[in-house]
């Protein structure tokens, strides 16, 4: 019977989905593992919740129970129902990236987990029962530099000689407006650069997205600040290695995986001081932490300065300090510690 069940109940591909996918791929050679819910790129075909519950009635060979690794409220709820109501022989492991206090319901859910893995020391201060701090990692094989960045950018079909992108949902918290404002200021000084807003706006933020598009039109930059929407996960590695820079300017971020995936692709980043961005930057050698009001000047300096050296350093830092194999090893240690305590 399976030893590990990784749940993914969200049909949308989010940052949580991306980190879950990378870890799942890394753990499939170590455990008899099942993905439960919706598919993830490069991962085994998922089974349904009902199938997972049915399979969890029996313990894996040589193990006292199976592990359910959950990352969202509905997944914790299902896991608690399976463990505490159905009395299935499972243990629940939750990964927490938030660097702010959870609301009451998720706090209660998290308190019922058998083990919590925090993605940073800061995140660990907001949740109980932390067994390990394991920063999210990146698949440095899937995300790798382009042999020729200019040719890779040309292959995207976008105009200009270089590309800058922000990656994430279009909404105020993600700072999409900050990116648009920064590009409106910056692009007239960099005539060979095209900016991309990668991501979609949910229904509640469509007016916000339309306001940004209207602002771009008023600035006369509709051919240089593009809104291609959400890019399929399988296409993101090629795009990230074609870019010259990823710029994420959120007001809040729990962790922030897109700049890390960019680093593995040999693409530096610029970001506000939230999430794990300052740690990623390696004291400014792999990316820059910017002030929103001065972002355009700092980004211009990066692109016209030590960009080549920073691109190589970004790749090196991702491989040395943030590989998904490191994260998977830390997670596996938590699984094994739980089993040894039974």
CSV table of C-alpha atoms in Angstrom, one decimal:
chain,number,residue,atom,x,y,z
A,1,UNK,CA,0.0,0.0,0.0
A,2,UNK,CA,1.2,3.6,-0.6
A,3,UNK,CA,3.4,5.2,2.1
A,4,UNK,CA,2.7,8.8,1.2
A,5,UNK,CA,-0.3,10.7,-0.1
A,6,UNK,CA,0.3,14.2,-1.4
A,7,UNK,CA,-2.9,16.2,-1.7
A,8,UNK,CA,-3.7,18.8,-4.3
A,9,UNK,CA,-7.3,19.8,-4.2
A,10,UNK,CA,-7.0,23.2,-5.9
A,11,UNK,CA,-7.7,23.0,-9.7
A,12,UNK,CA,-5.7,26.2,-10.3
A,13,UNK,CA,-1.9,26.0,-10.6
A,14,UNK,CA,-0.6,28.3,-7.8
A,15,UNK,CA,2.7,28.8,-6.0
A,16,UNK,CA,1.6,26.1,-3.6
A,17,UNK,CA,1.0,23.8,-6.5
A,18,UNK,CA,4.4,24.5,-8.0
A,19,UNK,CA,6.2,23.7,-4.7
A,20,UNK,CA,4.1,20.6,-4.2
A,21,UNK,CA,4.9,19.4,-7.7
A,22,UNK,CA,8.6,19.9,-7.3
A,23,UNK,CA,8.7,18.0,-4.0
A,24,UNK,CA,6.4,15.2,-5.3
A,25,UNK,CA,8.7,14.6,-8.2
A,26,UNK,CA,11.7,14.5,-5.9
A,27,UNK,CA,10.0,12.0,-3.5
A,28,UNK,CA,8.6,9.6,-6.0
A,29,UNK,CA,11.9,7.6,-6.1
A,30,UNK,CA,12.0,7.5,-2.3
A,31,UNK,CA,8.4,6.4,-1.4
A,32,UNK,CA,5.5,4.6,-2.8
A,33,UNK,CA,3.6,7.8,-3.3
A,34,UNK,CA,0.2,8.9,-4.6
A,35,UNK,CA,-1.0,12.3,-5.7
A,36,UNK,CA,-4.5,12.9,-4.6
A,37,UNK,CA,-6.9,15.4,-6.4
A,38,UNK,CA,-5.7,17.4,-9.4
A,39,UNK,CA,-2.8,16.7,-11.6
A,40,UNK,CA,0.6,18.4,-11.2
A,41,UNK,CA,3.2,18.7,-14.0
A,42,UNK,CA,5.7,15.8,-14.1
A,43,UNK,CA,3.9,13.9,-11.3
A,44,UNK,CA,2.1,10.6,-11.2
A,45,UNK,CA,-1.5,10.6,-12.4
A,46,UNK,CA,-3.7,11.5,-9.4
A,47,UNK,CA,-6.2,9.4,-7.6
A,48,UNK,CA,-9.4,10.6,-6.2
A,49,UNK,CA,-10.1,11.4,-2.5
A,50,UNK,CA,-12.3,8.4,-2.3
A,51,UNK,CA,-9.5,6.2,-3.7
A,52,UNK,CA,-7.0,7.6,-1.2
A,53,UNK,CA,-9.4,7.0,1.7
A,54,UNK,CA,-10.0,3.4,0.6
A,55,UNK,CA,-6.3,2.7,0.1
A,56,UNK,CA,-5.5,4.3,3.5
A,57,UNK,CA,-7.5,1.6,5.4
A,58,UNK,CA,-4.4,-0.6,5.3
A,59,UNK,CA,-1.0,0.3,6.6
A,60,UNK,CA,2.0,0.3,4.2
A,61,UNK,CA,4.3,-2.7,4.5
A,62,UNK,CA,6.7,-2.2,7.3
A,63,UNK,CA,5.2,1.1,8.4
A,64,UNK,CA,2.8,1.9,11.3
A,65,UNK,CA,0.7,4.3,9.1
A,66,UNK,CA,0.7,6.3,5.9
A,67,UNK,CA,1.6,10.0,5.6
A,68,UNK,CA,-0.9,12.5,4.2
A,69,UNK,CA,1.0,15.6,3.3
A,70,UNK,CA,-1.5,18.5,3.1
A,71,UNK,CA,-1.0,22.2,2.3
A,72,UNK,CA,-4.5,23.9,2.2
A,73,UNK,CA,-7.5,24.2,4.5
A,74,UNK,CA,-9.7,21.7,2.5
A,75,UNK,CA,-6.9,19.2,2.5
A,76,UNK,CA,-6.4,19.5,6.2
A,77,UNK,CA,-10.2,19.1,6.7
A,78,UNK,CA,-10.3,15.9,4.6
A,79,UNK,CA,-7.2,14.5,6.4
A,80,UNK,CA,-8.7,15.2,9.8
A,81,UNK,CA,-12.0,13.5,8.8
A,82,UNK,CA,-10.0,10.5,7.5
A,83,UNK,CA,-7.8,10.2,10.6
A,84,UNK,CA,-10.2,11.2,13.4
A,85,UNK,CA,-13.7,10.2,12.1
A,86,UNK,CA,-12.8,7.2,9.9
A,87,UNK,CA,-10.0,6.2,12.2
A,88,UNK,CA,-7.7,5.5,9.4
A,89,UNK,CA,-4.0,4.7,10.2
A,90,UNK,CA,-2.6,7.9,8.8
A,91,UNK,CA,-0.6,10.9,10.1
A,92,UNK,CA,-1.0,14.4,8.8
A,93,UNK,CA,1.9,16.7,7.8
A,94,UNK,CA,1.3,20.3,6.9
A,95,UNK,CA,3.6,22.8,5.2
A,96,UNK,CA,3.2,26.4,6.3
A,97,UNK,CA,4.7,29.4,4.4
A,98,UNK,CA,2.7,32.2,5.9
A,99,UNK,CA,4.6,34.9,7.7
A,100,UNK,CA,1.5,36.3,9.4
A,101,UNK,CA,-1.0,35.1,11.9
A,102,UNK,CA,-3.5,32.6,10.4
A,103,UNK,CA,-7.2,33.3,11.0
A,104,UNK,CA,-9.1,31.2,13.6
A,105,UNK,CA,-10.2,28.3,11.4
A,106,UNK,CA,-6.8,27.4,9.8
A,107,UNK,CA,-5.2,28.0,13.2
A,108,UNK,CA,-7.4,25.2,14.7
A,109,UNK,CA,-6.8,23.0,11.7
A,110,UNK,CA,-3.0,23.4,11.9
A,111,UNK,CA,-3.1,22.7,15.7
A,112,UNK,CA,-4.5,19.3,14.9
A,113,UNK,CA,-1.7,18.3,12.5
A,114,UNK,CA,0.8,15.6,13.6
A,115,UNK,CA,3.7,17.6,12.3
A,116,UNK,CA,4.2,21.0,10.7
A,117,UNK,CA,7.0,22.0,8.3
A,118,UNK,CA,7.7,25.7,8.1
A,119,UNK,CA,9.4,27.1,5.0
A,120,UNK,CA,11.3,29.8,6.9
A,121,UNK,CA,12.3,30.7,10.5
A,122,UNK,CA,9.8,33.5,10.3
A,123,UNK,CA,7.0,31.2,9.2
A,124,UNK,CA,7.8,28.9,12.1
A,125,UNK,CA,6.9,31.6,14.6
A,126,UNK,CA,3.3,31.6,13.5
A,127,UNK,CA,2.4,27.9,13.8
A,128,UNK,CA,2.6,25.2,16.5
A,129,UNK,CA,4.3,21.8,16.4
A,130,UNK,CA,7.0,22.7,13.9
A,131,UNK,CA,9.2,19.7,13.3
A,132,UNK,CA,11.5,21.2,10.7
A,133,UNK,CA,12.3,24.4,8.8
A,134,UNK,CA,12.6,23.4,5.1
A,135,UNK,CA,12.8,26.2,2.6
A,136,UNK,CA,11.0,25.5,-0.6
A,137,UNK,CA,13.3,24.2,-3.3
A,138,UNK,CA,13.4,24.4,-7.1
A,139,UNK,CA,13.9,21.7,-9.6
A,140,UNK,CA,17.2,22.8,-11.0
A,141,UNK,CA,17.1,20.2,-13.8
A,142,UNK,CA,13.7,21.4,-15.1
A,143,UNK,CA,14.6,25.0,-14.6
A,144,UNK,CA,18.0,25.7,-16.2
A,145,UNK,CA,19.7,28.5,-18.1
A,146,UNK,CA,19.3,29.0,-21.8
A,147,UNK,CA,22.5,28.4,-24.0
A,148,UNK,CA,21.6,31.7,-25.7
A,149,UNK,CA,19.2,34.0,-23.9
A,150,UNK,CA,18.6,36.3,-26.9
A,151,UNK,CA,17.6,33.4,-29.1
A,152,UNK,CA,15.4,32.0,-26.3
A,153,UNK,CA,13.6,35.3,-26.1
A,154,UNK,CA,13.2,35.6,-29.8
A,155,UNK,CA,11.6,32.1,-29.8
A,156,UNK,CA,8.8,33.3,-27.5
A,157,UNK,CA,7.5,35.5,-30.3
A,158,UNK,CA,7.3,38.6,-28.1
A,159,UNK,CA,8.6,41.9,-29.4
A,160,UNK,CA,11.8,43.5,-28.3
A,161,UNK,CA,15.3,42.1,-27.7
A,162,UNK,CA,14.9,41.5,-23.9
A,163,UNK,CA,12.0,40.6,-21.6
A,164,UNK,CA,11.0,41.4,-18.0
A,165,UNK,CA,8.1,39.7,-16.3
A,166,UNK,CA,6.1,39.7,-13.1
A,167,UNK,CA,4.7,36.3,-12.2
A,168,UNK,CA,1.6,35.7,-10.0
A,169,UNK,CA,-2.1,36.4,-9.7
A,170,UNK,CA,-3.1,39.9,-10.8
A,171,UNK,CA,-4.2,41.6,-7.6
A,172,UNK,CA,-3.2,44.4,-5.2
A,173,UNK,CA,-1.5,42.1,-2.7
A,174,UNK,CA,0.8,40.8,-5.4
A,175,UNK,CA,1.8,44.3,-6.3
A,176,UNK,CA,0.8,44.0,-10.0
A,177,UNK,CA,0.0,47.7,-10.0
A,178,UNK,CA,3.5,48.5,-8.7
A,179,UNK,CA,5.0,46.5,-11.6
A,180,UNK,CA,2.9,48.3,-14.2
A,181,UNK,CA,3.7,51.7,-12.7
A,182,UNK,CA,7.4,50.8,-12.6
A,183,UNK,CA,7.4,49.6,-16.3
A,184,UNK,CA,5.6,52.7,-17.4
A,185,UNK,CA,8.5,54.7,-15.9
A,186,UNK,CA,11.3,52.4,-17.0
A,187,UNK,CA,10.5,51.3,-20.5
A,188,UNK,CA,10.9,54.6,-22.3
A,189,UNK,CA,14.5,54.5,-21.1
A,190,UNK,CA,15.0,50.9,-22.3
A,191,UNK,CA,13.6,50.8,-25.9
A,192,UNK,CA,14.6,47.2,-26.5
A,193,UNK,CA,12.7,45.8,-23.4
A,194,UNK,CA,9.2,44.2,-23.4
A,195,UNK,CA,7.4,43.6,-20.1
A,196,UNK,CA,5.0,40.8,-19.4
A,197,UNK,CA,2.3,40.5,-16.7
A,198,UNK,CA,2.1,36.7,-16.3
A,199,UNK,CA,-0.9,35.5,-14.4
A,200,UNK,CA,-4.7,35.7,-14.3
A,201,UNK,CA,-7.1,37.9,-12.5
A,202,UNK,CA,-9.9,36.1,-10.6
A,203,UNK,CA,-13.4,37.4,-10.8
A,204,UNK,CA,-13.0,39.7,-7.8
A,205,UNK,CA,-9.9,41.4,-9.3
A,206,UNK,CA,-11.0,41.8,-13.0
A,207,UNK,CA,-11.8,45.4,-12.5
A,208,UNK,CA,-8.3,45.9,-11.0
A,209,UNK,CA,-6.8,44.2,-14.0
A,210,UNK,CA,-8.8,46.3,-16.4
A,211,UNK,CA,-7.7,49.5,-14.6
A,212,UNK,CA,-4.1,48.5,-15.1
A,213,UNK,CA,-4.6,47.7,-18.8
A,214,UNK,CA,-6.3,51.1,-19.2
A,215,UNK,CA,-3.3,52.8,-17.5
A,216,UNK,CA,-0.9,51.0,-20.0
A,217,UNK,CA,-3.0,52.2,-22.9
A,218,UNK,CA,-3.0,55.8,-21.6
A,219,UNK,CA,0.8,55.6,-21.5
A,220,UNK,CA,0.9,54.4,-25.1
A,221,UNK,CA,2.7,51.2,-24.1
A,222,UNK,CA,0.2,48.5,-25.1
A,223,UNK,CA,2.8,47.0,-27.5
A,224,UNK,CA,5.4,46.8,-24.8
A,225,UNK,CA,3.6,45.9,-21.6
A,226,UNK,CA,1.7,42.8,-22.4
A,227,UNK,CA,-0.9,40.8,-20.5
A,228,UNK,CA,-0.6,37.2,-21.9
A,229,UNK,CA,-2.5,35.7,-18.9
A,230,UNK,CA,-1.7,32.5,-17.2
A,231,UNK,CA,1.1,30.5,-18.8
A,232,UNK,CA,0.7,26.7,-18.6
A,233,UNK,CA,3.1,25.2,-16.1
A,234,UNK,CA,4.9,23.1,-18.7
A,235,UNK,CA,5.8,26.2,-20.6
A,236,UNK,CA,7.1,28.3,-17.7
A,237,UNK,CA,10.7,26.9,-17.7
A,238,UNK,CA,11.3,28.0,-21.3
A,239,UNK,CA,9.9,31.4,-20.6
A,240,UNK,CA,11.8,32.0,-17.4
A,241,UNK,CA,15.2,31.2,-19.0
A,242,UNK,CA,14.3,33.5,-21.9
A,243,UNK,CA,13.7,36.5,-19.6
A,244,UNK,CA,16.4,38.9,-18.6
A,245,UNK,CA,14.7,39.7,-15.2
A,246,UNK,CA,11.8,38.7,-13.1
A,247,UNK,CA,10.3,41.5,-11.1
A,248,UNK,CA,7.9,40.7,-8.2
A,249,UNK,CA,6.8,43.7,-6.1
A,250,UNK,CA,4.2,42.3,-3.7
A,251,UNK,CA,2.9,44.0,-0.6
A,252,UNK,CA,2.9,40.6,1.1
A,253,UNK,CA,4.3,37.2,0.2
A,254,UNK,CA,4.6,34.1,2.3
A,255,UNK,CA,7.6,32.7,0.4
A,256,UNK,CA,7.6,33.5,-3.3
A,257,UNK,CA,8.7,30.7,-5.6
A,258,UNK,CA,8.8,32.5,-9.0
A,259,UNK,CA,12.0,34.4,-8.4
A,260,UNK,CA,13.6,31.2,-7.2
A,261,UNK,CA,12.6,29.4,-10.4
A,262,UNK,CA,14.0,32.3,-12.3
A,263,UNK,CA,17.3,32.1,-10.4
A,264,UNK,CA,17.6,28.4,-11.3
A,265,UNK,CA,17.0,29.5,-14.9
A,266,UNK,CA,19.9,31.9,-14.8
A,267,UNK,CA,17.6,34.9,-14.5
A,268,UNK,CA,18.1,37.4,-11.7
A,269,UNK,CA,15.2,39.0,-9.9
A,270,UNK,CA,14.1,42.3,-8.3
A,271,UNK,CA,11.6,42.2,-5.5
A,272,UNK,CA,10.2,44.0,-2.5
A,273,UNK,CA,11.3,43.0,0.9
A,274,UNK,CA,8.8,40.3,1.8
A,275,UNK,CA,8.6,36.5,1.6
A,276,UNK,CA,12.1,34.9,1.3
A,277,UNK,CA,13.3,37.3,-1.3
A,278,UNK,CA,16.1,38.9,0.8
A,279,UNK,CA,17.5,35.4,1.6
A,280,UNK,CA,17.3,34.5,-2.1
A,281,UNK,CA,19.3,37.6,-3.1
A,282,UNK,CA,22.4,36.4,-1.3
A,283,UNK,CA,23.3,39.9,-0.2
A,284,UNK,CA,22.5,41.4,-3.6
A,285,UNK,CA,24.6,39.0,-5.6
A,286,UNK,CA,21.7,37.0,-7.1
A,287,UNK,CA,18.9,39.5,-7.1
A,288,UNK,CA,18.1,42.9,-5.6
A,289,UNK,CA,15.6,43.9,-3.0
A,290,UNK,CA,14.0,47.2,-4.1
A,291,UNK,CA,11.9,50.0,-2.7
A,292,UNK,CA,8.7,50.3,-4.7
A,293,UNK,CA,9.1,54.1,-5.1
A,294,UNK,CA,12.7,53.6,-6.5
A,295,UNK,CA,12.3,50.3,-8.3
A,296,UNK,CA,12.7,51.6,-11.8
A,297,UNK,CA,16.1,53.1,-11.1
A,298,UNK,CA,17.3,50.0,-9.3
A,299,UNK,CA,16.1,47.7,-12.1
A,300,UNK,CA,17.7,49.9,-14.7
A,301,UNK,CA,21.0,49.7,-12.8
A,302,UNK,CA,20.8,46.0,-12.6
A,303,UNK,CA,20.1,45.5,-16.4
A,304,UNK,CA,22.8,47.9,-17.4
A,305,UNK,CA,25.4,46.8,-14.8
A,306,UNK,CA,26.6,43.4,-13.6
A,307,UNK,CA,23.7,41.5,-15.2
A,308,UNK,CA,25.8,38.6,-16.6
A,309,UNK,CA,27.6,38.0,-13.3
A,310,UNK,CA,24.4,38.2,-11.4
A,311,UNK,CA,22.7,35.7,-13.7
A,312,UNK,CA,25.5,33.2,-13.1
A,313,UNK,CA,25.4,33.8,-9.3
A,314,UNK,CA,21.6,33.4,-9.3
A,315,UNK,CA,22.0,29.9,-10.9
A,316,UNK,CA,24.7,29.0,-8.4
A,317,UNK,CA,22.7,30.0,-5.4
A,318,UNK,CA,19.7,28.1,-6.5
A,319,UNK,CA,21.7,24.9,-7.1
A,320,UNK,CA,23.8,25.2,-3.9
A,321,UNK,CA,21.2,26.4,-1.4
A,322,UNK,CA,17.7,25.9,-2.8
A,323,UNK,CA,17.5,22.6,-4.7
A,324,UNK,CA,14.3,20.7,-4.3
A,325,UNK,CA,16.4,17.7,-3.3
A,326,UNK,CA,17.4,19.5,-0.1
A,327,UNK,CA,13.8,20.3,0.7
A,328,UNK,CA,12.7,16.7,-0.1
A,329,UNK,CA,15.4,15.3,2.2
A,330,UNK,CA,14.2,17.5,5.1
A,331,UNK,CA,10.6,16.5,4.5
A,332,UNK,CA,11.6,12.8,4.4
A,333,UNK,CA,13.3,13.2,7.8
A,334,UNK,CA,10.0,14.4,9.2
A,335,UNK,CA,8.2,11.5,7.8
A,336,UNK,CA,10.7,9.0,9.2
A,337,UNK,CA,10.7,10.7,12.6
A,338,UNK,CA,6.9,10.3,12.9
A,339,UNK,CA,7.2,6.6,12.0
A,340,UNK,CA,9.9,6.0,14.5
A,341,UNK,CA,7.8,7.5,17.3
A,342,UNK,CA,4.9,5.1,16.7
